[in-house]
PDB file of C-alpha atoms in Angstrom:
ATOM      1  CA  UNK A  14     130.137  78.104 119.999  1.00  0.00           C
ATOM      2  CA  UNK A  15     134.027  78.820 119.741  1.00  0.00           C
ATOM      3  CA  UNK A  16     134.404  82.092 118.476  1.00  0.00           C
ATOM      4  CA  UNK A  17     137.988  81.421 117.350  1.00  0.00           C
ATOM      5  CA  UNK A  18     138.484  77.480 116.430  1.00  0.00           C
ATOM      6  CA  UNK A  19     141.583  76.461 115.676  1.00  0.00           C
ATOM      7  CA  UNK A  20     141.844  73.899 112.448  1.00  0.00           C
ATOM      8  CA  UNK A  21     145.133  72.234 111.713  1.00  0.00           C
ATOM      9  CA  UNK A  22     145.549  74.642 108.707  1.00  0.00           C
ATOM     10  CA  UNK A  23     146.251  77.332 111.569  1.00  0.00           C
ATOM     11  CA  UNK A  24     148.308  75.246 113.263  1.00  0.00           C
ATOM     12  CA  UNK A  25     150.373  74.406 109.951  1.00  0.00           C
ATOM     13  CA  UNK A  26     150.616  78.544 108.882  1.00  0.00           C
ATOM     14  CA  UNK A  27     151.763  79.253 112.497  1.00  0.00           C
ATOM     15  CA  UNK A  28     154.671  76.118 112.588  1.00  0.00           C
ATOM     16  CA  UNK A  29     156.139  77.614 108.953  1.00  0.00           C
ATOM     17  CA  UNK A  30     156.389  81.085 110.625  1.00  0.00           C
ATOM     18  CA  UNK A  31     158.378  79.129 113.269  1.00  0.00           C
ATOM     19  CA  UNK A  32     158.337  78.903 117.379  1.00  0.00           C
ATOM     20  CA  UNK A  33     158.013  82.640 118.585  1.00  0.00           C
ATOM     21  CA  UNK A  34     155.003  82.901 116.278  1.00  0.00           C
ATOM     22  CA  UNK A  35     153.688  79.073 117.708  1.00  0.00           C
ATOM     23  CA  UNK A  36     154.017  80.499 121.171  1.00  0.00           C
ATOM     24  CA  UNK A  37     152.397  83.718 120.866  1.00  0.00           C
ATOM     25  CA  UNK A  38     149.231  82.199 118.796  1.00  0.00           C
ATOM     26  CA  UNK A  39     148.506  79.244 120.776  1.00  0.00           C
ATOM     27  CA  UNK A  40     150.150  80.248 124.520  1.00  0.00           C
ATOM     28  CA  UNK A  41     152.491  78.128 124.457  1.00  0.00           C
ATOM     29  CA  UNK A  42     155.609  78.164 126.852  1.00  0.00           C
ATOM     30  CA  UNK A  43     159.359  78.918 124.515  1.00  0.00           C
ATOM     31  CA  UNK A  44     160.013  75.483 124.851  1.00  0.00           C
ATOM     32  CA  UNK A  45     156.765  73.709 124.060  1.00  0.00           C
ATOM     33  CA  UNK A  46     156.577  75.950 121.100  1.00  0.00           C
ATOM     34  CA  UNK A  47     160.000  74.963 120.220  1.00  0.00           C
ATOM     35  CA  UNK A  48     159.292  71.255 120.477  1.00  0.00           C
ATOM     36  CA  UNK A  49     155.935  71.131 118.050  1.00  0.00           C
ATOM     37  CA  UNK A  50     157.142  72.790 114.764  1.00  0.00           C
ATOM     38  CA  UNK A  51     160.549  70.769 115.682  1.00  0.00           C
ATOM     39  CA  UNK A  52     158.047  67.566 115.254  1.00  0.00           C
ATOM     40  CA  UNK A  53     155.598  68.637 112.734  1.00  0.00           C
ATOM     41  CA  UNK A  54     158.540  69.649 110.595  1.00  0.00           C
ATOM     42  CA  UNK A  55     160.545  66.758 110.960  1.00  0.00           C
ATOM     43  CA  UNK A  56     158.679  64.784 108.746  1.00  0.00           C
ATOM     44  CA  UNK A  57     156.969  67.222 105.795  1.00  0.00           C
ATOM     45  CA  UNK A  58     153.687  64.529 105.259  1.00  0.00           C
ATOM     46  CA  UNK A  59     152.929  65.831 109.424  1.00  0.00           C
ATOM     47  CA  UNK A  60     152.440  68.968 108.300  1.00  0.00           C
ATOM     48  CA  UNK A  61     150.651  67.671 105.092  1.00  0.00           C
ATOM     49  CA  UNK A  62     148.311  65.870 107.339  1.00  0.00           C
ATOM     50  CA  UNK A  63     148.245  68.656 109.960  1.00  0.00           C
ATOM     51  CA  UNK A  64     146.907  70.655 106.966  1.00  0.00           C
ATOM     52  CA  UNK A  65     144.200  68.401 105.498  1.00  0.00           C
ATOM     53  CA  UNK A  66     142.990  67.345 108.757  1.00  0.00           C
ATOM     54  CA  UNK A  67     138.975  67.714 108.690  1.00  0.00           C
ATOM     55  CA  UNK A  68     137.530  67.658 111.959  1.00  0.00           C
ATOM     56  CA  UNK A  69     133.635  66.629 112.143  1.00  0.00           C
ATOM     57  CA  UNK A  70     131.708  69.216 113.633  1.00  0.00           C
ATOM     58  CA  UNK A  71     130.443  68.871 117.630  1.00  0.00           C
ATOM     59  CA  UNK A  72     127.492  70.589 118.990  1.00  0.00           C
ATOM     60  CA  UNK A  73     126.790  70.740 122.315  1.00  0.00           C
ATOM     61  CA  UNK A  74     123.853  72.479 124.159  1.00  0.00           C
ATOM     62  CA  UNK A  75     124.095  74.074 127.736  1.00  0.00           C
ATOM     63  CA  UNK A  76     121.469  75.820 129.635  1.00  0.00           C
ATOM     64  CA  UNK A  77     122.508  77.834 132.298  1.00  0.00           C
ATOM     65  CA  UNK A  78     119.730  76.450 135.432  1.00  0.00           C
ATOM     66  CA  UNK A  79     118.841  78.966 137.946  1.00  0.00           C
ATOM     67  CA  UNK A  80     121.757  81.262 137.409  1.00  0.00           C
ATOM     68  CA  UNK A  81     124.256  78.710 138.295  1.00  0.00           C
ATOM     69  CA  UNK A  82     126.331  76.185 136.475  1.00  0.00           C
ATOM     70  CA  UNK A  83     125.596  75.663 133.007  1.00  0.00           C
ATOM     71  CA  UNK A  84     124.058  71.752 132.033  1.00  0.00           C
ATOM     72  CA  UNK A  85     124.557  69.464 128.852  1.00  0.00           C
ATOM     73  CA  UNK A  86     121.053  68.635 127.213  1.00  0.00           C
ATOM     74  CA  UNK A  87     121.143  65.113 128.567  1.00  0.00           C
ATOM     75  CA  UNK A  88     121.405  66.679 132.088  1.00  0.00           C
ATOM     76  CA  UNK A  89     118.332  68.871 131.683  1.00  0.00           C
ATOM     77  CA  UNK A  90     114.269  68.448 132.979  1.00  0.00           C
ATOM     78  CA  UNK A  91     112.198  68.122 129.927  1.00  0.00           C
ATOM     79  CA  UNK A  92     111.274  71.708 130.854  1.00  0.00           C
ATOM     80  CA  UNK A  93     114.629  72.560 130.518  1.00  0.00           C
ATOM     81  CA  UNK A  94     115.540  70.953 127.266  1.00  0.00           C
ATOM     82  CA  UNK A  95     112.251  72.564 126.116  1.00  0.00           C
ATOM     83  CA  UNK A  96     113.431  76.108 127.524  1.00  0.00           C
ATOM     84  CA  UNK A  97     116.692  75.411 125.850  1.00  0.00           C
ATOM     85  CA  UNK A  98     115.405  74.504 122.116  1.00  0.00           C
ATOM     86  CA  UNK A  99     113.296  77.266 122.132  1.00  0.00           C
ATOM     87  CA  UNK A 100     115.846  79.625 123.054  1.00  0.00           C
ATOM     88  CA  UNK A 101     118.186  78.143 120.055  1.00  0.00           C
ATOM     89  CA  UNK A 102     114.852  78.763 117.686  1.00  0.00           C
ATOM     90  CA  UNK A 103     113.942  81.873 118.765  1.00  0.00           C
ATOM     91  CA  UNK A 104     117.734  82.717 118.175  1.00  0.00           C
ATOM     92  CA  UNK A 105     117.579  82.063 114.400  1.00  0.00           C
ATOM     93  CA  UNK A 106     116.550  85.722 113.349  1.00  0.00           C
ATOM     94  CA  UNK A 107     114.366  86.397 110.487  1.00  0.00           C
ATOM     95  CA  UNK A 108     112.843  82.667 109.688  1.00  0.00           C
ATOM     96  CA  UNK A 109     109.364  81.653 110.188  1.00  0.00           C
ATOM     97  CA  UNK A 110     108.605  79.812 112.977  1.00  0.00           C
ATOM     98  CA  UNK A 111     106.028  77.696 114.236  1.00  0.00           C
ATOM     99  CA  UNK A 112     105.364  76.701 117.853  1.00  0.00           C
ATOM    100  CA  UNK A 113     102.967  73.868 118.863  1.00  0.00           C
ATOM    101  CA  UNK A 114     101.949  74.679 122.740  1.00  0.00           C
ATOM    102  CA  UNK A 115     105.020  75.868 123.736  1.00  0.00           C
ATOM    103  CA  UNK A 116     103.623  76.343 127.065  1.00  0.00           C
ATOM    104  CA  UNK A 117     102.994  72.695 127.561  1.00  0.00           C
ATOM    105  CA  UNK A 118     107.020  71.648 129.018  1.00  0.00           C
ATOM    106  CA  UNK A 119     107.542  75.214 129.897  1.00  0.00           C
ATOM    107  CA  UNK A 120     107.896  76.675 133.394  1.00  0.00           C
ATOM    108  CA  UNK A 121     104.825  79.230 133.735  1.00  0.00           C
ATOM    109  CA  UNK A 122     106.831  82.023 134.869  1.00  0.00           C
ATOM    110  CA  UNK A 123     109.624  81.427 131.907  1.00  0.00           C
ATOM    111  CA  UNK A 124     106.773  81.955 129.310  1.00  0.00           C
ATOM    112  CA  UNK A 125     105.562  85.095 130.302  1.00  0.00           C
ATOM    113  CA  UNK A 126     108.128  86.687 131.372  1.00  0.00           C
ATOM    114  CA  UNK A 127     110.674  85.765 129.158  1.00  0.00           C
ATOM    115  CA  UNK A 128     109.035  83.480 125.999  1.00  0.00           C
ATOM    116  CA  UNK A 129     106.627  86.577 125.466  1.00  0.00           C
ATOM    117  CA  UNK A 130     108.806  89.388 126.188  1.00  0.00           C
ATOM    118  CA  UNK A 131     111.179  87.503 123.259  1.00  0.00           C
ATOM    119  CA  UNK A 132     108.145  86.864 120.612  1.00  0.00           C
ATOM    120  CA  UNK A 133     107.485  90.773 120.991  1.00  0.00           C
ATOM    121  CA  UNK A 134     110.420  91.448 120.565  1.00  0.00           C
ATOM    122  CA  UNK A 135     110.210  89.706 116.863  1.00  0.00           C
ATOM    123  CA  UNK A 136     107.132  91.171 116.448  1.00  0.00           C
ATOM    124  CA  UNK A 137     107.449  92.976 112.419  1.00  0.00           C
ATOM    125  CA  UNK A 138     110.730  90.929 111.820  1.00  0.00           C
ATOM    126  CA  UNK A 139     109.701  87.418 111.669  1.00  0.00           C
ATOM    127  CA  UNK A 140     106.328  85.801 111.214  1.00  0.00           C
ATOM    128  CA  UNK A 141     105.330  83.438 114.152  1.00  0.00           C
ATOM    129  CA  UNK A 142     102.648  81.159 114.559  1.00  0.00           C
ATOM    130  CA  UNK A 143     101.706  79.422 117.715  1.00  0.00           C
ATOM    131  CA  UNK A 144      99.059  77.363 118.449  1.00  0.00           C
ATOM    132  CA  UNK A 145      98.356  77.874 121.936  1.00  0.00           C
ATOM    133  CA  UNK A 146      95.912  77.401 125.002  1.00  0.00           C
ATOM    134  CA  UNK A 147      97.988  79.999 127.040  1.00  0.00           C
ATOM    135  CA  UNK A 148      97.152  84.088 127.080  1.00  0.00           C
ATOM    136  CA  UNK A 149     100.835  83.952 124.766  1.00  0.00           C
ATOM    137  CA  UNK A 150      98.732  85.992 122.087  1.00  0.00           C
ATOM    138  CA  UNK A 151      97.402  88.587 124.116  1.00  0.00           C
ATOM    139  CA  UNK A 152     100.756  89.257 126.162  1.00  0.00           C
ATOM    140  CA  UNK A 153     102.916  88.852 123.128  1.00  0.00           C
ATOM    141  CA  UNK A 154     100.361  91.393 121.085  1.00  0.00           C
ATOM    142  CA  UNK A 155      99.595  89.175 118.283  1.00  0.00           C
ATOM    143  CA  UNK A 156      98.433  90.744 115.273  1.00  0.00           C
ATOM    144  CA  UNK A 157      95.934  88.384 113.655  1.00  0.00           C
ATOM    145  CA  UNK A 158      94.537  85.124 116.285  1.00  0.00           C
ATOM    146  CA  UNK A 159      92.301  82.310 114.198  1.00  0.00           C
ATOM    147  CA  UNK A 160      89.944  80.763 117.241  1.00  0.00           C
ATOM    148  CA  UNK A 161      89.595  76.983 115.511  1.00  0.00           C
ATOM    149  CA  UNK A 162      86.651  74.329 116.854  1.00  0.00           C
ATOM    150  CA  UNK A 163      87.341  70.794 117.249  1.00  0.00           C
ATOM    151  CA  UNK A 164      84.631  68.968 115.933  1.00  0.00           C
ATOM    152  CA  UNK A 165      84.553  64.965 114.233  1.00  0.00           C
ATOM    153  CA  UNK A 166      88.060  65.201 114.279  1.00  0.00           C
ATOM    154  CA  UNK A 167      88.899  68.140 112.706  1.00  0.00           C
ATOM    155  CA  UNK A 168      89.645  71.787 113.044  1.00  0.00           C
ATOM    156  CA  UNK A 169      87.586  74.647 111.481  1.00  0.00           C
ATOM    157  CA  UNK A 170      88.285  78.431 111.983  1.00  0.00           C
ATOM    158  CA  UNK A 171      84.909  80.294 113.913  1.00  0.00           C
ATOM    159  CA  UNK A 172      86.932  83.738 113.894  1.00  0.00           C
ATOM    160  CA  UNK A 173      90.092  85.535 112.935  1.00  0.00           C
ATOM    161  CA  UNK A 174      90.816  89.171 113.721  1.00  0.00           C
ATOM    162  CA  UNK A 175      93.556  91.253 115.783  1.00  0.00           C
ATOM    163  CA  UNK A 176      93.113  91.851 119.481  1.00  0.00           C
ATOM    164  CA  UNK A 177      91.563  95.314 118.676  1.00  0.00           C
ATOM    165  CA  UNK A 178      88.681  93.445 117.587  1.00  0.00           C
ATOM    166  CA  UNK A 179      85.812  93.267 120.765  1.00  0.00           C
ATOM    167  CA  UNK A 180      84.905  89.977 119.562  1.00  0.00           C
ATOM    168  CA  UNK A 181      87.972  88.338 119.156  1.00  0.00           C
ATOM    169  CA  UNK A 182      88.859  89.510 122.753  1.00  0.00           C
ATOM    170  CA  UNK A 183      85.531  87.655 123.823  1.00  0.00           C
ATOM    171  CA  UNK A 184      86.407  84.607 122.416  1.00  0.00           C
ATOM    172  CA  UNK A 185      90.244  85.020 124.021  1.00  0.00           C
ATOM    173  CA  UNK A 186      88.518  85.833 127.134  1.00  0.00           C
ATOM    174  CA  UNK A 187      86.193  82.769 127.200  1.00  0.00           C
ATOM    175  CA  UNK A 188      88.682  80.297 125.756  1.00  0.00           C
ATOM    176  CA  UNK A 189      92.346  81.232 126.651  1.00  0.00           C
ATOM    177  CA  UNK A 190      94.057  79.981 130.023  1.00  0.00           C
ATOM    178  CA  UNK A 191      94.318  83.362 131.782  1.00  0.00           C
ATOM    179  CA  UNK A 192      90.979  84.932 130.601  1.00  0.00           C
ATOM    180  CA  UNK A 193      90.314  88.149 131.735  1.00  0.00           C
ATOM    181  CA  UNK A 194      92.941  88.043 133.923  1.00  0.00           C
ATOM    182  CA  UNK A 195      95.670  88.211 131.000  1.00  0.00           C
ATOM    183  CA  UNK A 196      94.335  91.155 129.638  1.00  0.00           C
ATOM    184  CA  UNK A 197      94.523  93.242 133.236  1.00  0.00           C
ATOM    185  CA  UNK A 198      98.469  92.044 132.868  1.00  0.00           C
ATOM    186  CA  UNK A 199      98.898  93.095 129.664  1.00  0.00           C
ATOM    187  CA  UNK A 200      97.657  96.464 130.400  1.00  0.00           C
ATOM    188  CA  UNK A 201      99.626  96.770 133.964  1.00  0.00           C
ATOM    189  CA  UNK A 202     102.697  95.779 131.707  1.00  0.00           C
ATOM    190  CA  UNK A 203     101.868  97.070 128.024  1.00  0.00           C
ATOM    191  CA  UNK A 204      99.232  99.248 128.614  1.00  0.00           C
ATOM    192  CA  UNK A 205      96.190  99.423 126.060  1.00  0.00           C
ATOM    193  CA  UNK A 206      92.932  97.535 124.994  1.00  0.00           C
TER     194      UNK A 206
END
């Protein structure tokens, strides 16, 4: 995003305080400045349009790959555009918000070291819910995990409790990508349970 876009109604307010203020707003060289309010002001319904001009609205996403250039959407690995949607969700502060398997187009080493170090990092200013297969919950310290059961096409909760719970970290332990092994991270980096 532009910080500082400039609309035609800037343009306009700069032209009626004339070239040295043209030049000094916009960079312009003496001359060039000289030249535009010469030609908006020439005819008054330029300036009138200058002034009513609506521009639609462009949005463009870039992801900076691999700490080089920065790529459009449309230039990006699903991976990628997954990496870069997420960021753009996780950067709308304060609303819910739901992930489905957000470890499924992910790079492995992009979820837990950056996904979960950001969804702690909301943790107490946001509710999120994931459903996941990935050890997500127990690096990202969630505070209440619902273990569901697939059975005749449907979903039915067997338990729901926090981490602190033994049997909940069973279940994580038997279930969850990462088993046991997530919980010695999450101690090495967290410490606890």
């Amino acid at each position: 995003m532009a910080p500082e876009a400039v609309d035609g109604l800037a343009i306009a307010e700069a032209v009626r305080q004339g070239p040295g203020e043209v030049q000094r707003k916009f960079g312009l060289t003496p001359g060039m400045a000289d030249r535009l309010v010469r030609w908006l002001t020439d005819e008054e319904s330029r300036l009138f349009e200058l002034e009513t001009l609506v521009v639609e609205d462009a949005l463009q996403v870039e992801l900076r790959v691999d700490g080089g250039d920065y790529r459009r959407l449309d230039r990006l690995s699903v991976g990628q555009r997954a990496t870069a949607l997420l960021l753009l969700l996780l950067a709308q502060e304060r609303r819910p918000l739901v992930l489905d398997q957000p470890e499924d187009d992910l790079d492995n080493r992009f979820v837990y070291e950056d996904v979960v170090a950001m969804l702690r990092a909301e943790k107490g200013r946001r509710q999120i819910i994931a459903a996941t297969h990935a050890n997500i919950p127990v690096l990202g310290d969630a505070e209440l995990i619902v273990a569901l059961e697939a059975g005749d096409g449907r979903a039915r909760a067997v338990h729901r409790a926090s981490l602190d719970e033994v049997g909940m970290r069973d279940i994580v332990k038997r279930v969850m990508e990462g088993g046991p092994e997530a919980f010695r991270r999450r101690f090495e980096k967290y410490g606890g349970l």
